[in-house]
Amino acid sequence: MLNKWVKMKQEGDPNSALSRNAARAKKRPFLASQCEHLADAEHFRRQIIREISTGVNKIQNVGMGEHAIRDLNDNINKLIREKWHWNRRIKELNGKDYNKLERKAMLLAEQEGSGANIGGGDIAGEEAGLGLKGSGGYRYFGAAKELPGVKELFARQAAKLTKRKRGDIYKYITPDYYGLRDEEDGVLLELEGEMAKERKKKLEECREEYRELKKQKKEVDGKTDDVDSEESSDEGVIDVEGGISAQAAVASQDMVAQVLLQKKKEALLSRFS
């Protein structure tokens, strides 16, 4: 009769203490989102923490064998991820933010170099809270730290995190850094020579274009000066260094108007052709 009464009580009131105790006695839900009560979520979280603590104690045994150690270390990491989901579910049910509390405790323990009390007092010690962290948040506990390849992994990480000193930075600074040896190989001088030839060629083209414009201007104005005398007078405006004097370089208003008119004619012809 008592068993019948308990069964009827559970079926009639799913929120009662008897129903919740019966639910906790069952297997832990695969998804934390399936739990609807804060007390049940807290219970399952403590259950996971006990399993993690048991696994951390077992993995201290070096004589288990490499495969058993790897499997146990994988299971501990799986339980830690599952605990994170239960922590989030507890927060959704208006409970404590265990993820935030655990992060603070872990950071404090890493700074002080001591054990962390992870999980609100259920997991304590450096082995449980501060397992060696690998890539992607994966952690190594106990004998897993001595597995082949794990030591080399953390040795490389420690070398990357080594802080460089000011002297190490200046050690690799040579005169090349300041450009003091740029001309020793001759490449820069060769490039500068090619550029100088190209600029000289453009200067000659500008001179010829200027002479042609000046000839056209004189023809338009009706002047009949000799071409040879024009060239000789034109040579007089070239200075000793091969540049154009300021008087010859500045075009007059008539010349500018002539050039603009010519450009407009060419644009109209190209547009209607």
Coordinates of C-alpha atoms in Angstrom, one line a residue:
M1 CA 0.0 0.0 0.0
L2 CA 2.8 2.4 0.8
N3 CA 4.5 1.8 -2.6
K4 CA 1.2 2.4 -4.3
W5 CA 0.7 5.6 -2.4
V6 CA 4.3 6.8 -3.3
K7 CA 3.7 6.0 -6.9
M8 CA 0.4 7.9 -7.0
K9 CA 2.0 10.8 -5.2
Q10 CA 4.8 11.0 -7.8
E11 CA 2.4 10.8 -10.7
G12 CA 0.0 13.3 -9.2
D13 CA 2.5 16.0 -8.2
P14 CA 5.7 16.0 -10.4
N15 CA 7.0 19.1 -8.5
S16 CA 6.9 17.3 -5.1
A17 CA 10.1 16.3 -3.2
L18 CA 9.3 12.6 -3.8
S19 CA 9.1 13.2 -7.5
R20 CA 12.4 15.1 -7.6
N21 CA 14.2 12.6 -5.5
A22 CA 13.0 9.9 -7.9
A23 CA 14.2 11.9 -10.9
R24 CA 17.6 12.4 -9.3
A25 CA 17.9 8.7 -8.7
K26 CA 17.5 8.2 -12.5
K27 CA 20.3 8.6 -15.0
R28 CA 21.6 12.1 -15.5
P29 CA 20.0 13.8 -18.5
F30 CA 22.1 13.8 -21.6
L31 CA 21.3 17.5 -22.2
A32 CA 21.4 20.1 -19.3
S33 CA 18.5 21.9 -21.0
Q34 CA 16.2 19.0 -20.2
C35 CA 16.4 19.7 -16.5
E36 CA 13.7 22.1 -15.3
H37 CA 14.5 22.4 -11.5
L38 CA 17.3 24.3 -9.9
A39 CA 17.8 21.8 -7.1
D40 CA 18.1 18.9 -9.7
A41 CA 20.6 20.9 -11.7
E42 CA 22.7 21.5 -8.6
H43 CA 22.5 17.8 -7.7
F44 CA 23.7 16.7 -11.2
R45 CA 26.5 19.3 -11.1
R46 CA 27.8 18.0 -7.8
Q47 CA 27.5 14.5 -9.3
I48 CA 29.8 15.5 -12.2
I49 CA 32.2 17.2 -9.8
R50 CA 32.5 13.9 -7.8
E51 CA 33.2 12.0 -11.1
I52 CA 35.9 14.5 -12.1
S53 CA 37.5 14.3 -8.7
T54 CA 37.5 10.5 -8.9
G55 CA 39.1 10.6 -12.3
V56 CA 41.8 13.0 -11.3
N57 CA 42.7 10.8 -8.3
K58 CA 42.9 7.7 -10.6
I59 CA 45.0 9.4 -13.3
Q60 CA 47.8 9.9 -10.7
N61 CA 48.7 6.2 -11.2
V62 CA 51.6 6.1 -13.7
G63 CA 51.3 2.3 -14.0
M64 CA 47.9 2.4 -15.7
G65 CA 49.4 2.3 -19.2
E66 CA 49.4 5.0 -21.9
H67 CA 46.1 4.1 -23.5
A68 CA 44.2 4.0 -20.2
I69 CA 45.7 7.3 -19.1
R70 CA 44.7 8.9 -22.4
D71 CA 41.2 7.6 -22.2
L72 CA 40.8 8.7 -18.6
N73 CA 42.2 12.2 -19.4
D74 CA 39.7 12.4 -22.3
N75 CA 36.9 11.5 -20.0
I76 CA 37.9 14.1 -17.5
N77 CA 37.9 16.8 -20.2
K78 CA 34.5 15.6 -21.3
L79 CA 33.1 15.9 -17.8
I80 CA 34.6 19.4 -17.5
R81 CA 32.8 20.5 -20.6
E82 CA 29.6 18.9 -19.3
K83 CA 29.9 20.7 -16.0
W84 CA 30.2 24.0 -18.0
H85 CA 26.8 23.3 -19.6
W86 CA 25.3 22.5 -16.2
N87 CA 26.7 25.7 -14.8
R88 CA 25.0 27.6 -17.6
R89 CA 21.8 25.8 -17.0
I90 CA 21.9 26.7 -13.3
K91 CA 22.3 30.3 -14.2
E92 CA 19.3 30.1 -16.5
L93 CA 17.3 28.7 -13.6
N94 CA 18.2 31.8 -11.6
G95 CA 21.0 30.1 -9.7
K96 CA 24.7 31.0 -9.1
D97 CA 26.9 31.9 -12.0
Y98 CA 29.4 29.1 -11.4
N99 CA 31.3 29.6 -14.6
K100 CA 32.2 33.2 -13.6
L101 CA 33.2 32.1 -10.1
E102 CA 35.4 29.3 -11.5
R103 CA 37.1 31.6 -13.9
K104 CA 37.9 34.1 -11.1
A105 CA 39.2 31.3 -8.9
M106 CA 41.4 29.8 -11.7
L107 CA 42.9 33.2 -12.6
L108 CA 43.7 33.8 -8.9
A109 CA 45.3 30.4 -8.5
E110 CA 47.4 30.9 -11.7
Q111 CA 48.7 34.3 -10.4
E112 CA 49.5 32.9 -6.9
G113 CA 50.9 29.6 -8.3
S114 CA 48.8 27.6 -5.9
G115 CA 45.8 25.2 -6.1
A116 CA 42.4 26.5 -7.1
N117 CA 39.1 25.7 -5.4
I118 CA 37.1 24.9 -8.5
G119 CA 33.4 24.2 -8.3
G120 CA 32.6 26.0 -5.1
G121 CA 34.6 23.8 -2.8
D122 CA 34.0 20.4 -4.4
I123 CA 37.2 20.2 -6.4
A124 CA 40.4 21.5 -4.8
G125 CA 44.1 21.4 -5.7
E126 CA 46.4 22.2 -8.5
E127 CA 45.8 18.8 -10.3
A128 CA 42.1 19.3 -10.5
G129 CA 41.9 23.1 -11.1
L130 CA 45.1 23.9 -13.0
G131 CA 45.8 20.9 -15.3
L132 CA 48.3 21.8 -18.0
K133 CA 46.3 23.6 -20.7
G134 CA 46.8 22.6 -24.3
S135 CA 45.3 23.8 -27.5
G136 CA 41.6 24.4 -27.7
G137 CA 41.2 24.4 -23.9
Y138 CA 42.2 20.7 -23.6
R139 CA 43.9 20.0 -20.2
Y140 CA 46.3 17.3 -19.1
F141 CA 46.1 15.9 -15.6
G142 CA 48.4 13.8 -13.5
A143 CA 50.2 11.1 -15.4
A144 CA 48.9 12.5 -18.7
K145 CA 51.5 15.3 -18.3
E146 CA 54.3 12.8 -18.8
L147 CA 52.9 11.1 -21.9
P148 CA 55.1 11.1 -25.1
G149 CA 54.7 14.3 -27.0
V150 CA 53.0 16.2 -24.2
K151 CA 56.3 17.5 -22.6
E152 CA 57.5 18.6 -26.0
L153 CA 54.2 20.4 -26.6
F154 CA 54.5 22.5 -23.5
A155 CA 58.2 23.1 -24.0
R156 CA 57.4 24.7 -27.3
Q157 CA 54.6 26.8 -25.7
A158 CA 56.9 27.9 -22.9
A159 CA 59.5 29.0 -25.5
K160 CA 56.9 31.1 -27.3
L161 CA 55.8 32.8 -24.1
T162 CA 59.3 33.7 -23.0
K163 CA 59.5 37.4 -22.8
R164 CA 62.2 39.1 -24.9
K165 CA 64.5 41.6 -23.3
R166 CA 65.6 44.9 -24.7
G167 CA 69.1 43.6 -25.3
D168 CA 67.7 40.7 -27.4
I169 CA 65.9 43.2 -29.7
Y170 CA 69.0 45.4 -30.3
K171 CA 71.1 42.3 -30.9
Y172 CA 69.5 41.8 -34.4
I173 CA 69.7 45.5 -35.4
T174 CA 72.5 46.0 -38.0
P175 CA 73.6 49.0 -40.1
D176 CA 71.3 47.6 -42.8
Y177 CA 68.4 48.5 -40.6
Y178 CA 69.4 52.2 -40.9
G179 CA 70.1 52.0 -44.7
L180 CA 73.9 52.5 -44.3
R181 CA 74.8 49.7 -46.8
D182 CA 72.2 50.2 -49.5
E183 CA 74.8 51.3 -52.1
E184 CA 77.4 48.6 -51.5
D185 CA 75.9 46.0 -53.7
G186 CA 75.5 48.4 -56.6
V187 CA 71.9 47.6 -57.3
L188 CA 70.6 51.0 -56.0
L189 CA 73.2 52.9 -58.1
E190 CA 72.1 51.0 -61.2
L191 CA 68.5 51.8 -60.6
E192 CA 69.3 55.4 -60.0
G193 CA 71.3 55.5 -63.2
E194 CA 68.4 54.1 -65.2
M195 CA 66.0 56.6 -63.7
A196 CA 68.4 59.5 -64.5
K197 CA 68.6 58.4 -68.1
E198 CA 64.8 58.2 -68.3
R199 CA 64.4 61.7 -66.8
K200 CA 67.0 63.1 -69.2
K201 CA 65.1 61.6 -72.1
K202 CA 61.8 63.2 -70.9
L203 CA 63.6 66.5 -70.5
E204 CA 64.8 66.4 -74.1
E205 CA 61.2 65.6 -75.3
C206 CA 59.9 68.6 -73.3
R207 CA 62.5 70.8 -75.0
E208 CA 61.5 69.7 -78.5
E209 CA 57.8 70.2 -77.7
Y210 CA 58.5 73.7 -76.4
R211 CA 60.4 74.6 -79.5
E212 CA 57.6 73.4 -81.7
L213 CA 55.0 75.4 -79.8
K214 CA 57.2 78.5 -80.0
K215 CA 57.5 78.0 -83.8
Q216 CA 53.8 77.7 -84.2
K217 CA 53.2 80.8 -82.1
K218 CA 55.5 82.9 -84.3
E219 CA 53.9 81.5 -87.5
V220 CA 50.5 82.6 -86.1
D221 CA 51.7 86.0 -85.2
G222 CA 53.2 86.5 -88.6
K223 CA 56.8 86.6 -87.6
T224 CA 59.3 85.5 -90.1
D225 CA 62.4 84.9 -88.0
D226 CA 64.9 82.3 -89.3
V227 CA 64.6 78.8 -87.8
D228 CA 68.3 78.6 -87.1
S229 CA 68.4 81.9 -85.2
E230 CA 65.3 80.7 -83.3
E231 CA 67.1 77.5 -82.3
S232 CA 70.2 79.4 -81.3
S233 CA 68.2 81.8 -79.2
D234 CA 66.3 78.8 -77.8
E235 CA 69.6 77.3 -76.7
G236 CA 70.3 80.4 -74.8
V237 CA 67.6 79.7 -72.4
I238 CA 69.1 76.3 -71.4
D239 CA 71.3 76.7 -68.4
V240 CA 74.7 75.0 -67.9
E241 CA 73.3 72.1 -65.8
G242 CA 71.0 71.0 -68.7
G243 CA 67.7 72.4 -67.2
I244 CA 65.3 75.1 -68.6
S245 CA 65.6 78.6 -67.3
A246 CA 62.6 80.1 -65.5
Q247 CA 62.0 82.6 -68.3
A248 CA 61.7 79.8 -70.9
A249 CA 59.8 77.4 -68.7
V250 CA 56.9 79.8 -68.0
A251 CA 54.5 79.9 -70.9
S252 CA 52.8 83.1 -72.0
Q253 CA 49.0 83.6 -72.0
D254 CA 48.8 83.5 -75.8
M255 CA 50.7 80.2 -75.8
V256 CA 48.4 78.7 -73.2
A257 CA 45.3 79.9 -75.1
Q258 CA 46.7 78.3 -78.3
V259 CA 47.3 75.0 -76.6
L260 CA 43.8 74.9 -75.1
L261 CA 42.2 75.7 -78.4
Q262 CA 44.1 73.0 -80.1
K263 CA 43.1 70.5 -77.4
K264 CA 39.5 71.4 -77.8
K265 CA 39.6 71.0 -81.5
E266 CA 41.1 67.5 -81.1
A267 CA 38.5 66.6 -78.6
L268 CA 35.7 67.7 -80.9
L269 CA 37.2 65.8 -83.9
S270 CA 37.6 62.6 -81.9
R271 CA 34.0 62.9 -80.6
F272 CA 32.3 63.4 -84.0
S273 CA 34.6 61.2 -86.0

